[in-house]
Amino acid sequence: MNLIIDQGNTTIKLAVFNAFALETLITYDTWNEPVIEDFLSGYDIEACIYSSVARKCDEHVDFFRNRIPMFHLFSSDSRLPIRIGYRTPNTLGLDRIAGVVGAYYEKPGVPILVIDAGTAITYDLLLADGLFVGGNIASGIQMRFKALHTFTGRLPLVSFEGDIPFLGDDTFAAIRAGVIRGACYEVEGYIRDLTHKYPGLLIFLTGGDAFLFAERLKTPIFVDKNIVIKGLNRILYYNVEK
């Protein structure tokens, strides 16, 4: 069995795969070594890949490296099943690469746009021949709510809960509608323009806010909240001897 660790900005995900079938996925808000140790004791893990967008993870890496026979730390030097056309590959987010790889194996041979709606919203384009050409990064929903509150004198901190009218008739509704509808218009704009440039483009939507967007978008999309995890599992096979 394979263990996939995806260390994000706010959570850490642990997934267990039996070959390419996802067996278990658990998310932790904070690092808890005894709890994770107990989780690992229930599986016969042969190989592991660790991916992190966090700045400091040495302690976590050592924890897994010392417990799993075949361990791979995902980096810009890792072998990949796709080609990277990004001008600065060493600065390219590992989660962005993994998401594109996951989508590539789901629908090979077609152009793909992966939209990851999490702390940030990323837009990443993979061409039909397997070339990752790049993408864009924008603020996520929660970040937009917090920015309006933090960088103004009187605007309140607003949450997802509540009405989302076309035009708000009070300040809370105005902020909620402005942020969520604005982000949806942004996503639809990328989809429209890239579909025009790349006919047959398939859209994969993932991330913590994926379903919030999915229920509001008019374009046909594939929603897969595990596409990054699936991509990491595929990358693992490229980098360890099984």
JSON list of C-alpha atoms in Angstrom, two decimals:
[
{"chain": "A", "resi": 1, "resn": "MET", "atom": "CA", "xyz": [0.00, 0.00, 0.00]},
{"chain": "A", "resi": 2, "resn": "ASN", "atom": "CA", "xyz": [1.02, 3.62, -0.63]},
{"chain": "A", "resi": 3, "resn": "LEU", "atom": "CA", "xyz": [0.82, 6.50, 1.80]},
{"chain": "A", "resi": 4, "resn": "ILE", "atom": "CA", "xyz": [0.27, 9.98, 0.39]},
{"chain": "A", "resi": 5, "resn": "ILE", "atom": "CA", "xyz": [0.90, 13.03, 2.57]},
{"chain": "A", "resi": 6, "resn": "ASP", "atom": "CA", "xyz": [-0.31, 16.39, 1.32]},
{"chain": "A", "resi": 7, "resn": "GLN", "atom": "CA", "xyz": [0.76, 19.20, 3.67]},
{"chain": "A", "resi": 8, "resn": "GLY", "atom": "CA", "xyz": [-1.27, 22.28, 2.81]},
{"chain": "A", "resi": 9, "resn": "ASN", "atom": "CA", "xyz": [-1.38, 25.81, 4.16]},
{"chain": "A", "resi": 10, "resn": "THR", "atom": "CA", "xyz": [-4.04, 24.99, 6.75]},
{"chain": "A", "resi": 11, "resn": "THR", "atom": "CA", "xyz": [-4.39, 21.17, 6.94]},
{"chain": "A", "resi": 12, "resn": "ILE", "atom": "CA", "xyz": [-2.45, 17.95, 6.44]},
{"chain": "A", "resi": 13, "resn": "LYS", "atom": "CA", "xyz": [-4.04, 15.10, 4.49]},
{"chain": "A", "resi": 14, "resn": "LEU", "atom": "CA", "xyz": [-3.06, 11.45, 4.76]},
{"chain": "A", "resi": 15, "resn": "ALA", "atom": "CA", "xyz": [-4.32, 9.04, 2.12]},
{"chain": "A", "resi": 16, "resn": "VAL", "atom": "CA", "xyz": [-3.79, 5.32, 1.67]},
{"chain": "A", "resi": 17, "resn": "PHE", "atom": "CA", "xyz": [-3.90, 3.77, -1.80]},
{"chain": "A", "resi": 18, "resn": "ASN", "atom": "CA", "xyz": [-4.01, 0.14, -2.78]},
{"chain": "A", "resi": 19, "resn": "ALA", "atom": "CA", "xyz": [-2.27, 0.51, -6.14]},
{"chain": "A", "resi": 20, "resn": "PHE", "atom": "CA", "xyz": [-4.42, 3.24, -7.76]},
{"chain": "A", "resi": 21, "resn": "ALA", "atom": "CA", "xyz": [-7.54, 2.75, -5.64]},
{"chain": "A", "resi": 22, "resn": "LEU", "atom": "CA", "xyz": [-8.06, 5.22, -2.80]},
{"chain": "A", "resi": 23, "resn": "GLU", "atom": "CA", "xyz": [-8.72, 3.26, 0.39]},
{"chain": "A", "resi": 24, "resn": "THR", "atom": "CA", "xyz": [-8.72, 5.91, 3.11]},
{"chain": "A", "resi": 25, "resn": "LEU", "atom": "CA", "xyz": [-8.38, 9.69, 3.36]},
{"chain": "A", "resi": 26, "resn": "ILE", "atom": "CA", "xyz": [-8.15, 11.60, 6.62]},
{"chain": "A", "resi": 27, "resn": "THR", "atom": "CA", "xyz": [-7.53, 15.31, 7.24]},
{"chain": "A", "resi": 28, "resn": "TYR", "atom": "CA", "xyz": [-5.89, 16.82, 10.32]},
{"chain": "A", "resi": 29, "resn": "ASP", "atom": "CA", "xyz": [-6.06, 20.50, 11.24]},
{"chain": "A", "resi": 30, "resn": "THR", "atom": "CA", "xyz": [-2.91, 20.25, 13.36]},
{"chain": "A", "resi": 31, "resn": "TRP", "atom": "CA", "xyz": [0.08, 17.92, 13.54]},
{"chain": "A", "resi": 32, "resn": "ASN", "atom": "CA", "xyz": [-0.58, 15.26, 16.21]},
{"chain": "A", "resi": 33, "resn": "GLU", "atom": "CA", "xyz": [2.15, 12.63, 16.20]},
{"chain": "A", "resi": 34, "resn": "PRO", "atom": "CA", "xyz": [0.46, 10.01, 18.44]},
{"chain": "A", "resi": 35, "resn": "VAL", "atom": "CA", "xyz": [-2.77, 10.19, 16.41]},
{"chain": "A", "resi": 36, "resn": "ILE", "atom": "CA", "xyz": [-0.89, 9.84, 13.11]},
{"chain": "A", "resi": 37, "resn": "GLU", "atom": "CA", "xyz": [1.19, 7.00, 14.54]},
{"chain": "A", "resi": 38, "resn": "ASP", "atom": "CA", "xyz": [-2.02, 5.20, 15.46]},
{"chain": "A", "resi": 39, "resn": "PHE", "atom": "CA", "xyz": [-3.42, 5.77, 11.97]},
{"chain": "A", "resi": 40, "resn": "LEU", "atom": "CA", "xyz": [-0.32, 4.27, 10.33]},
{"chain": "A", "resi": 41, "resn": "SER", "atom": "CA", "xyz": [-0.44, 1.19, 12.56]},
{"chain": "A", "resi": 42, "resn": "GLY", "atom": "CA", "xyz": [-3.58, 0.03, 10.77]},
{"chain": "A", "resi": 43, "resn": "TYR", "atom": "CA", "xyz": [-1.91, -0.33, 7.36]},
{"chain": "A", "resi": 44, "resn": "ASP", "atom": "CA", "xyz": [1.00, -2.17, 5.78]},
{"chain": "A", "resi": 45, "resn": "ILE", "atom": "CA", "xyz": [2.60, 0.82, 4.05]},
{"chain": "A", "resi": 46, "resn": "GLU", "atom": "CA", "xyz": [5.33, 0.00, 1.53]},
{"chain": "A", "resi": 47, "resn": "ALA", "atom": "CA", "xyz": [5.95, 3.37, -0.11]},
{"chain": "A", "resi": 48, "resn": "CYS", "atom": "CA", "xyz": [5.27, 7.00, 0.73]},
{"chain": "A", "resi": 49, "resn": "ILE", "atom": "CA", "xyz": [5.39, 10.43, -0.92]},
{"chain": "A", "resi": 50, "resn": "TYR", "atom": "CA", "xyz": [5.42, 13.65, 1.08]},
{"chain": "A", "resi": 51, "resn": "SER", "atom": "CA", "xyz": [4.37, 16.92, -0.53]},
{"chain": "A", "resi": 52, "resn": "SER", "atom": "CA", "xyz": [4.27, 20.23, 1.31]},
{"chain": "A", "resi": 53, "resn": "VAL", "atom": "CA", "xyz": [3.51, 23.84, 0.48]},
{"chain": "A", "resi": 54, "resn": "ALA", "atom": "CA", "xyz": [4.30, 24.79, 4.10]},
{"chain": "A", "resi": 55, "resn": "ARG", "atom": "CA", "xyz": [7.56, 26.56, 4.83]},
{"chain": "A", "resi": 56, "resn": "LYS", "atom": "CA", "xyz": [8.77, 24.24, 7.58]},
{"chain": "A", "resi": 57, "resn": "CYS", "atom": "CA", "xyz": [8.26, 20.48, 7.46]},
{"chain": "A", "resi": 58, "resn": "ASP", "atom": "CA", "xyz": [11.63, 18.84, 8.34]},
{"chain": "A", "resi": 59, "resn": "GLU", "atom": "CA", "xyz": [10.27, 17.26, 11.52]},
{"chain": "A", "resi": 60, "resn": "HIS", "atom": "CA", "xyz": [7.32, 15.75, 9.65]},
{"chain": "A", "resi": 61, "resn": "VAL", "atom": "CA", "xyz": [9.55, 14.46, 6.85]},
{"chain": "A", "resi": 62, "resn": "ASP", "atom": "CA", "xyz": [11.83, 12.68, 9.34]},
{"chain": "A", "resi": 63, "resn": "PHE", "atom": "CA", "xyz": [8.82, 11.15, 11.08]},
{"chain": "A", "resi": 64, "resn": "PHE", "atom": "CA", "xyz": [7.67, 9.39, 7.91]},
{"chain": "A", "resi": 65, "resn": "ARG", "atom": "CA", "xyz": [11.12, 8.71, 6.45]},
{"chain": "A", "resi": 66, "resn": "ASN", "atom": "CA", "xyz": [12.07, 6.74, 9.57]},
{"chain": "A", "resi": 67, "resn": "ARG", "atom": "CA", "xyz": [8.93, 4.57, 9.44]},
{"chain": "A", "resi": 68, "resn": "ILE", "atom": "CA", "xyz": [8.40, 3.72, 5.77]},
{"chain": "A", "resi": 69, "resn": "PRO", "atom": "CA", "xyz": [10.84, 1.65, 3.65]},
{"chain": "A", "resi": 70, "resn": "MET", "atom": "CA", "xyz": [10.46, 3.58, 0.39]},
{"chain": "A", "resi": 71, "resn": "PHE", "atom": "CA", "xyz": [10.07, 7.30, 1.03]},
{"chain": "A", "resi": 72, "resn": "HIS", "atom": "CA", "xyz": [10.06, 10.11, -1.53]},
{"chain": "A", "resi": 73, "resn": "LEU", "atom": "CA", "xyz": [10.06, 13.83, -0.75]},
{"chain": "A", "resi": 74, "resn": "PHE", "atom": "CA", "xyz": [8.29, 15.52, -3.65]},
{"chain": "A", "resi": 75, "resn": "SER", "atom": "CA", "xyz": [10.29, 18.43, -5.06]},
{"chain": "A", "resi": 76, "resn": "SER", "atom": "CA", "xyz": [11.02, 20.25, -8.31]},
{"chain": "A", "resi": 77, "resn": "ASP", "atom": "CA", "xyz": [13.65, 17.56, -8.97]},
{"chain": "A", "resi": 78, "resn": "SER", "atom": "CA", "xyz": [11.15, 14.67, -8.88]},
{"chain": "A", "resi": 79, "resn": "ARG", "atom": "CA", "xyz": [10.49, 12.70, -12.05]},
{"chain": "A", "resi": 80, "resn": "LEU", "atom": "CA", "xyz": [7.11, 13.42, -13.64]},
{"chain": "A", "resi": 81, "resn": "PRO", "atom": "CA", "xyz": [4.83, 11.83, -16.27]},
{"chain": "A", "resi": 82, "resn": "ILE", "atom": "CA", "xyz": [4.23, 15.28, -17.79]},
{"chain": "A", "resi": 83, "resn": "ARG", "atom": "CA", "xyz": [6.54, 17.99, -19.13]},
{"chain": "A", "resi": 84, "resn": "ILE", "atom": "CA", "xyz": [6.91, 21.31, -17.33]},
{"chain": "A", "resi": 85, "resn": "GLY", "atom": "CA", "xyz": [6.96, 24.44, -19.49]},
{"chain": "A", "resi": 86, "resn": "TYR", "atom": "CA", "xyz": [6.94, 26.84, -16.51]},
{"chain": "A", "resi": 87, "resn": "ARG", "atom": "CA", "xyz": [9.81, 29.35, -16.74]},
{"chain": "A", "resi": 88, "resn": "THR", "atom": "CA", "xyz": [10.71, 28.95, -13.05]},
{"chain": "A", "resi": 89, "resn": "PRO", "atom": "CA", "xyz": [9.89, 25.29, -12.22]},
{"chain": "A", "resi": 90, "resn": "ASN", "atom": "CA", "xyz": [11.60, 25.51, -8.82]},
{"chain": "A", "resi": 91, "resn": "THR", "atom": "CA", "xyz": [8.96, 28.06, -7.72]},
{"chain": "A", "resi": 92, "resn": "LEU", "atom": "CA", "xyz": [5.99, 26.12, -9.08]},
{"chain": "A", "resi": 93, "resn": "GLY", "atom": "CA", "xyz": [3.68, 24.88, -6.31]},
{"chain": "A", "resi": 94, "resn": "LEU", "atom": "CA", "xyz": [3.89, 21.13, -5.84]},
{"chain": "A", "resi": 95, "resn": "ASP", "atom": "CA", "xyz": [0.14, 20.92, -5.28]},
{"chain": "A", "resi": 96, "resn": "ARG", "atom": "CA", "xyz": [-0.39, 22.55, -8.69]},
{"chain": "A", "resi": 97, "resn": "ILE", "atom": "CA", "xyz": [1.81, 19.95, -10.38]},
{"chain": "A", "resi": 98, "resn": "ALA", "atom": "CA", "xyz": [0.09, 17.08, -8.58]},
{"chain": "A", "resi": 99, "resn": "GLY", "atom": "CA", "xyz": [-3.37, 18.35, -9.52]},
{"chain": "A", "resi": 100, "resn": "VAL", "atom": "CA", "xyz": [-2.47, 18.50, -13.18]},
{"chain": "A", "resi": 101, "resn": "VAL", "atom": "CA", "xyz": [-0.91, 15.01, -13.07]},
{"chain": "A", "resi": 102, "resn": "GLY", "atom": "CA", "xyz": [-4.03, 13.62, -11.42]},
{"chain": "A", "resi": 103, "resn": "ALA", "atom": "CA", "xyz": [-6.26, 15.14, -14.09]},
{"chain": "A", "resi": 104, "resn": "TYR", "atom": "CA", "xyz": [-3.93, 13.93, -16.84]},
{"chain": "A", "resi": 105, "resn": "TYR", "atom": "CA", "xyz": [-4.44, 10.31, -15.80]},
{"chain": "A", "resi": 106, "resn": "GLU", "atom": "CA", "xyz": [-8.20, 10.76, -15.50]},
{"chain": "A", "resi": 107, "resn": "LYS", "atom": "CA", "xyz": [-8.54, 12.20, -19.03]},
{"chain": "A", "resi": 108, "resn": "PRO", "atom": "CA", "xyz": [-5.34, 11.73, -21.07]},
{"chain": "A", "resi": 109, "resn": "GLY", "atom": "CA", "xyz": [-4.83, 13.18, -24.53]},
{"chain": "A", "resi": 110, "resn": "VAL", "atom": "CA", "xyz": [-7.01, 16.31, -24.17]},
{"chain": "A", "resi": 111, "resn": "PRO", "atom": "CA", "xyz": [-6.33, 19.87, -22.98]},
{"chain": "A", "resi": 112, "resn": "ILE", "atom": "CA", "xyz": [-7.18, 20.28, -19.30]},
{"chain": "A", "resi": 113, "resn": "LEU", "atom": "CA", "xyz": [-7.74, 23.21, -16.99]},
{"chain": "A", "resi": 114, "resn": "VAL", "atom": "CA", "xyz": [-7.41, 22.40, -13.29]},
{"chain": "A", "resi": 115, "resn": "ILE", "atom": "CA", "xyz": [-9.01, 24.92, -10.94]},
{"chain": "A", "resi": 116, "resn": "ASP", "atom": "CA", "xyz": [-8.06, 24.40, -7.30]},
{"chain": "A", "resi": 117, "resn": "ALA", "atom": "CA", "xyz": [-10.31, 26.47, -5.05]},
{"chain": "A", "resi": 118, "resn": "GLY", "atom": "CA", "xyz": [-8.68, 26.51, -1.65]},
{"chain": "A", "resi": 119, "resn": "THR", "atom": "CA", "xyz": [-6.76, 29.08, 0.38]},
{"chain": "A", "resi": 120, "resn": "ALA", "atom": "CA", "xyz": [-5.82, 30.47, -3.03]},
{"chain": "A", "resi": 121, "resn": "ILE", "atom": "CA", "xyz": [-7.57, 29.78, -6.33]},
{"chain": "A", "resi": 122, "resn": "THR", "atom": "CA", "xyz": [-5.16, 28.41, -8.92]},
{"chain": "A", "resi": 123, "resn": "TYR", "atom": "CA", "xyz": [-5.76, 27.96, -12.64]},
{"chain": "A", "resi": 124, "resn": "ASP", "atom": "CA", "xyz": [-3.40, 25.50, -14.36]},
{"chain": "A", "resi": 125, "resn": "LEU", "atom": "CA", "xyz": [-3.38, 24.49, -18.02]},
{"chain": "A", "resi": 126, "resn": "LEU", "atom": "CA", "xyz": [-2.14, 21.18, -19.40]},
{"chain": "A", "resi": 127, "resn": "LEU", "atom": "CA", "xyz": [-2.05, 20.74, -23.17]},
{"chain": "A", "resi": 128, "resn": "ALA", "atom": "CA", "xyz": [-3.17, 17.57, -24.92]},
{"chain": "A", "resi": 129, "resn": "ASP", "atom": "CA", "xyz": [0.45, 16.48, -25.48]},
{"chain": "A", "resi": 130, "resn": "GLY", "atom": "CA", "xyz": [1.19, 16.55, -21.75]},
{"chain": "A", "resi": 131, "resn": "LEU", "atom": "CA", "xyz": [2.89, 19.95, -21.56]},
{"chain": "A", "resi": 132, "resn": "PHE", "atom": "CA", "xyz": [2.10, 22.04, -18.49]},
{"chain": "A", "resi": 133, "resn": "VAL", "atom": "CA", "xyz": [2.30, 25.59, -19.81]},
{"chain": "A", "resi": 134, "resn": "GLY", "atom": "CA", "xyz": [1.50, 27.47, -16.60]},
{"chain": "A", "resi": 135, "resn": "GLY", "atom": "CA", "xyz": [-1.39, 29.16, -14.90]},
{"chain": "A", "resi": 136, "resn": "ASN", "atom": "CA", "xyz": [-2.49, 31.90, -12.55]},
{"chain": "A", "resi": 137, "resn": "ILE", "atom": "CA", "xyz": [-2.95, 32.36, -8.81]},
{"chain": "A", "resi": 138, "resn": "ALA", "atom": "CA", "xyz": [-5.69, 34.44, -7.19]},
{"chain": "A", "resi": 139, "resn": "SER", "atom": "CA", "xyz": [-7.02, 34.97, -3.67]},
{"chain": "A", "resi": 140, "resn": "GLY", "atom": "CA", "xyz": [-9.38, 32.32, -2.33]},
{"chain": "A", "resi": 141, "resn": "ILE", "atom": "CA", "xyz": [-12.85, 32.99, -0.93]},
{"chain": "A", "resi": 142, "resn": "GLN", "atom": "CA", "xyz": [-11.86, 33.15, 2.74]},
{"chain": "A", "resi": 143, "resn": "MET", "atom": "CA", "xyz": [-8.87, 35.33, 1.91]},
{"chain": "A", "resi": 144, "resn": "ARG", "atom": "CA", "xyz": [-11.15, 37.80, 0.13]},
{"chain": "A", "resi": 145, "resn": "PHE", "atom": "CA", "xyz": [-13.51, 37.96, 3.09]},
{"chain": "A", "resi": 146, "resn": "LYS", "atom": "CA", "xyz": [-10.61, 38.53, 5.48]},
{"chain": "A", "resi": 147, "resn": "ALA", "atom": "CA", "xyz": [-8.94, 41.14, 3.26]},
{"chain": "A", "resi": 148, "resn": "LEU", "atom": "CA", "xyz": [-12.10, 43.27, 3.08]},
{"chain": "A", "resi": 149, "resn": "HIS", "atom": "CA", "xyz": [-12.35, 43.19, 6.87]},
{"chain": "A", "resi": 150, "resn": "THR", "atom": "CA", "xyz": [-8.64, 43.68, 7.60]},
{"chain": "A", "resi": 151, "resn": "PHE", "atom": "CA", "xyz": [-7.83, 46.45, 5.14]},
{"chain": "A", "resi": 152, "resn": "THR", "atom": "CA", "xyz": [-10.90, 48.62, 5.70]},
{"chain": "A", "resi": 153, "resn": "GLY", "atom": "CA", "xyz": [-12.02, 50.58, 8.69]},
{"chain": "A", "resi": 154, "resn": "ARG", "atom": "CA", "xyz": [-15.59, 49.41, 9.13]},
{"chain": "A", "resi": 155, "resn": "LEU", "atom": "CA", "xyz": [-16.42, 46.42, 6.92]},
{"chain": "A", "resi": 156, "resn": "PRO", "atom": "CA", "xyz": [-17.35, 43.34, 8.99]},
{"chain": "A", "resi": 157, "resn": "LEU", "atom": "CA", "xyz": [-15.87, 39.86, 8.64]},
{"chain": "A", "resi": 158, "resn": "VAL", "atom": "CA", "xyz": [-18.45, 37.87, 6.69]},
{"chain": "A", "resi": 159, "resn": "SER", "atom": "CA", "xyz": [-18.84, 34.09, 6.31]},
{"chain": "A", "resi": 160, "resn": "PHE", "atom": "CA", "xyz": [-20.35, 31.83, 3.64]},
{"chain": "A", "resi": 161, "resn": "GLU", "atom": "CA", "xyz": [-23.59, 31.40, 5.55]},
{"chain": "A", "resi": 162, "resn": "GLY", "atom": "CA", "xyz": [-26.50, 33.51, 4.37]},
{"chain": "A", "resi": 163, "resn": "ASP", "atom": "CA", "xyz": [-28.19, 34.75, 1.24]},
{"chain": "A", "resi": 164, "resn": "ILE", "atom": "CA", "xyz": [-26.20, 35.48, -1.90]},
{"chain": "A", "resi": 165, "resn": "PRO", "atom": "CA", "xyz": [-28.42, 37.90, -3.82]},
{"chain": "A", "resi": 166, "resn": "PHE", "atom": "CA", "xyz": [-27.50, 39.38, -7.18]},
{"chain": "A", "resi": 167, "resn": "LEU", "atom": "CA", "xyz": [-27.19, 42.76, -5.44]},
{"chain": "A", "resi": 168, "resn": "GLY", "atom": "CA", "xyz": [-26.92, 42.98, -1.67]},
{"chain": "A", "resi": 169, "resn": "ASP", "atom": "CA", "xyz": [-29.48, 45.00, 0.27]},
{"chain": "A", "resi": 170, "resn": "ASP", "atom": "CA", "xyz": [-27.37, 45.13, 3.46]},
{"chain": "A", "resi": 171, "resn": "THR", "atom": "CA", "xyz": [-23.62, 45.20, 4.09]},
{"chain": "A", "resi": 172, "resn": "PHE", "atom": "CA", "xyz": [-23.26, 41.52, 4.98]},
{"chain": "A", "resi": 173, "resn": "ALA", "atom": "CA", "xyz": [-25.15, 40.41, 1.87]},
{"chain": "A", "resi": 174, "resn": "ALA", "atom": "CA", "xyz": [-23.25, 42.91, -0.28]},
{"chain": "A", "resi": 175, "resn": "ILE", "atom": "CA", "xyz": [-19.89, 41.53, 0.83]},
{"chain": "A", "resi": 176, "resn": "ARG", "atom": "CA", "xyz": [-21.00, 37.90, 0.60]},
{"chain": "A", "resi": 177, "resn": "ALA", "atom": "CA", "xyz": [-22.47, 38.35, -2.87]},
{"chain": "A", "resi": 178, "resn": "GLY", "atom": "CA", "xyz": [-19.57, 40.49, -4.03]},
{"chain": "A", "resi": 179, "resn": "VAL", "atom": "CA", "xyz": [-16.96, 37.96, -2.99]},
{"chain": "A", "resi": 180, "resn": "ILE", "atom": "CA", "xyz": [-18.69, 34.74, -4.04]},
{"chain": "A", "resi": 181, "resn": "ARG", "atom": "CA", "xyz": [-20.31, 36.01, -7.23]},
{"chain": "A", "resi": 182, "resn": "GLY", "atom": "CA", "xyz": [-17.15, 37.88, -8.14]},
{"chain": "A", "resi": 183, "resn": "ALA", "atom": "CA", "xyz": [-15.06, 34.73, -7.76]},
{"chain": "A", "resi": 184, "resn": "CYS", "atom": "CA", "xyz": [-17.56, 32.75, -9.85]},
{"chain": "A", "resi": 185, "resn": "TYR", "atom": "CA", "xyz": [-17.42, 35.38, -12.63]},
{"chain": "A", "resi": 186, "resn": "GLU", "atom": "CA", "xyz": [-13.64, 35.13, -12.48]},
{"chain": "A", "resi": 187, "resn": "VAL", "atom": "CA", "xyz": [-13.73, 31.35, -12.85]},
{"chain": "A", "resi": 188, "resn": "GLU", "atom": "CA", "xyz": [-16.26, 31.50, -15.68]},
{"chain": "A", "resi": 189, "resn": "GLY", "atom": "CA", "xyz": [-14.10, 34.08, -17.47]},
{"chain": "A", "resi": 190, "resn": "TYR", "atom": "CA", "xyz": [-11.06, 31.80, -17.43]},
{"chain": "A", "resi": 191, "resn": "ILE", "atom": "CA", "xyz": [-13.14, 28.86, -18.63]},
{"chain": "A", "resi": 192, "resn": "ARG", "atom": "CA", "xyz": [-14.71, 30.89, -21.45]},
{"chain": "A", "resi": 193, "resn": "ASP", "atom": "CA", "xyz": [-11.46, 32.36, -22.75]},
{"chain": "A", "resi": 194, "resn": "LEU", "atom": "CA", "xyz": [-9.40, 29.16, -22.50]},
{"chain": "A", "resi": 195, "resn": "THR", "atom": "CA", "xyz": [-12.14, 27.02, -24.06]},
{"chain": "A", "resi": 196, "resn": "HIS", "atom": "CA", "xyz": [-12.18, 29.42, -27.01]},
{"chain": "A", "resi": 197, "resn": "LYS", "atom": "CA", "xyz": [-8.40, 29.07, -27.39]},
{"chain": "A", "resi": 198, "resn": "TYR", "atom": "CA", "xyz": [-8.25, 25.31, -26.72]},
{"chain": "A", "resi": 199, "resn": "PRO", "atom": "CA", "xyz": [-11.33, 23.54, -28.18]},
{"chain": "A", "resi": 200, "resn": "GLY", "atom": "CA", "xyz": [-12.29, 20.41, -26.28]},
{"chain": "A", "resi": 201, "resn": "LEU", "atom": "CA", "xyz": [-10.86, 21.77, -23.03]},
{"chain": "A", "resi": 202, "resn": "LEU", "atom": "CA", "xyz": [-11.94, 19.76, -19.97]},
{"chain": "A", "resi": 203, "resn": "ILE", "atom": "CA", "xyz": [-12.37, 21.48, -16.63]},
{"chain": "A", "resi": 204, "resn": "PHE", "atom": "CA", "xyz": [-11.41, 19.84, -13.33]},
{"chain": "A", "resi": 205, "resn": "LEU", "atom": "CA", "xyz": [-12.50, 21.60, -10.14]},
{"chain": "A", "resi": 206, "resn": "THR", "atom": "CA", "xyz": [-10.94, 20.66, -6.83]},
{"chain": "A", "resi": 207, "resn": "GLY", "atom": "CA", "xyz": [-10.11, 22.14, -3.42]},
{"chain": "A", "resi": 208, "resn": "GLY", "atom": "CA", "xyz": [-12.05, 22.88, -0.26]},
{"chain": "A", "resi": 209, "resn": "ASP", "atom": "CA", "xyz": [-14.45, 25.30, -1.97]},
{"chain": "A", "resi": 210, "resn": "ALA", "atom": "CA", "xyz": [-14.98, 23.14, -5.06]},
{"chain": "A", "resi": 211, "resn": "PHE", "atom": "CA", "xyz": [-18.64, 22.36, -4.41]},
{"chain": "A", "resi": 212, "resn": "LEU", "atom": "CA", "xyz": [-19.42, 25.98, -3.59]},
{"chain": "A", "resi": 213, "resn": "PHE", "atom": "CA", "xyz": [-18.32, 26.89, -7.10]},
{"chain": "A", "resi": 214, "resn": "ALA", "atom": "CA", "xyz": [-19.71, 23.78, -8.79]},
{"chain": "A", "resi": 215, "resn": "GLU", "atom": "CA", "xyz": [-23.30, 24.51, -7.84]},
{"chain": "A", "resi": 216, "resn": "ARG", "atom": "CA", "xyz": [-23.05, 28.01, -9.28]},
{"chain": "A", "resi": 217, "resn": "LEU", "atom": "CA", "xyz": [-21.10, 27.48, -12.51]},
{"chain": "A", "resi": 218, "resn": "LYS", "atom": "CA", "xyz": [-22.94, 27.02, -15.80]},
{"chain": "A", "resi": 219, "resn": "THR", "atom": "CA", "xyz": [-20.09, 25.21, -17.57]},
{"chain": "A", "resi": 220, "resn": "PRO", "atom": "CA", "xyz": [-19.88, 21.37, -17.47]},
{"chain": "A", "resi": 221, "resn": "ILE", "atom": "CA", "xyz": [-17.02, 20.42, -15.14]},
{"chain": "A", "resi": 222, "resn": "PHE", "atom": "CA", "xyz": [-15.52, 17.42, -13.37]},
{"chain": "A", "resi": 223, "resn": "VAL", "atom": "CA", "xyz": [-15.52, 17.90, -9.60]},
{"chain": "A", "resi": 224, "resn": "ASP", "atom": "CA", "xyz": [-12.88, 15.80, -7.86]},
{"chain": "A", "resi": 225, "resn": "LYS", "atom": "CA", "xyz": [-11.73, 16.94, -4.43]},
{"chain": "A", "resi": 226, "resn": "ASN", "atom": "CA", "xyz": [-9.05, 14.21, -4.44]},
{"chain": "A", "resi": 227, "resn": "ILE", "atom": "CA", "xyz": [-7.36, 15.03, -7.75]},
{"chain": "A", "resi": 228, "resn": "VAL", "atom": "CA", "xyz": [-4.18, 16.31, -6.03]},
{"chain": "A", "resi": 229, "resn": "ILE", "atom": "CA", "xyz": [-3.95, 13.19, -3.85]},
{"chain": "A", "resi": 230, "resn": "LYS", "atom": "CA", "xyz": [-4.44, 10.98, -6.92]},
{"chain": "A", "resi": 231, "resn": "GLY", "atom": "CA", "xyz": [-1.72, 12.88, -8.76]},
{"chain": "A", "resi": 232, "resn": "LEU", "atom": "CA", "xyz": [0.71, 12.44, -5.88]},
{"chain": "A", "resi": 233, "resn": "ASN", "atom": "CA", "xyz": [0.08, 8.70, -5.91]},
{"chain": "A", "resi": 234, "resn": "ARG", "atom": "CA", "xyz": [0.91, 8.60, -9.63]},
{"chain": "A", "resi": 235, "resn": "ILE", "atom": "CA", "xyz": [4.07, 10.63, -9.07]},
{"chain": "A", "resi": 236, "resn": "LEU", "atom": "CA", "xyz": [5.11, 8.23, -6.33]},
{"chain": "A", "resi": 237, "resn": "TYR", "atom": "CA", "xyz": [5.25, 5.40, -8.88]},
{"chain": "A", "resi": 238, "resn": "TYR", "atom": "CA", "xyz": [7.63, 7.48, -10.99]},
{"chain": "A", "resi": 239, "resn": "ASN", "atom": "CA", "xyz": [10.07, 7.97, -8.15]},
{"chain": "A", "resi": 240, "resn": "VAL", "atom": "CA", "xyz": [10.39, 4.75, -6.11]},
{"chain": "A", "resi": 241, "resn": "GLU", "atom": "CA", "xyz": [11.28, 1.20, -6.99]},
{"chain": "A", "resi": 242, "resn": "LYS", "atom": "CA", "xyz": [8.19, -0.98, -6.38]}
]
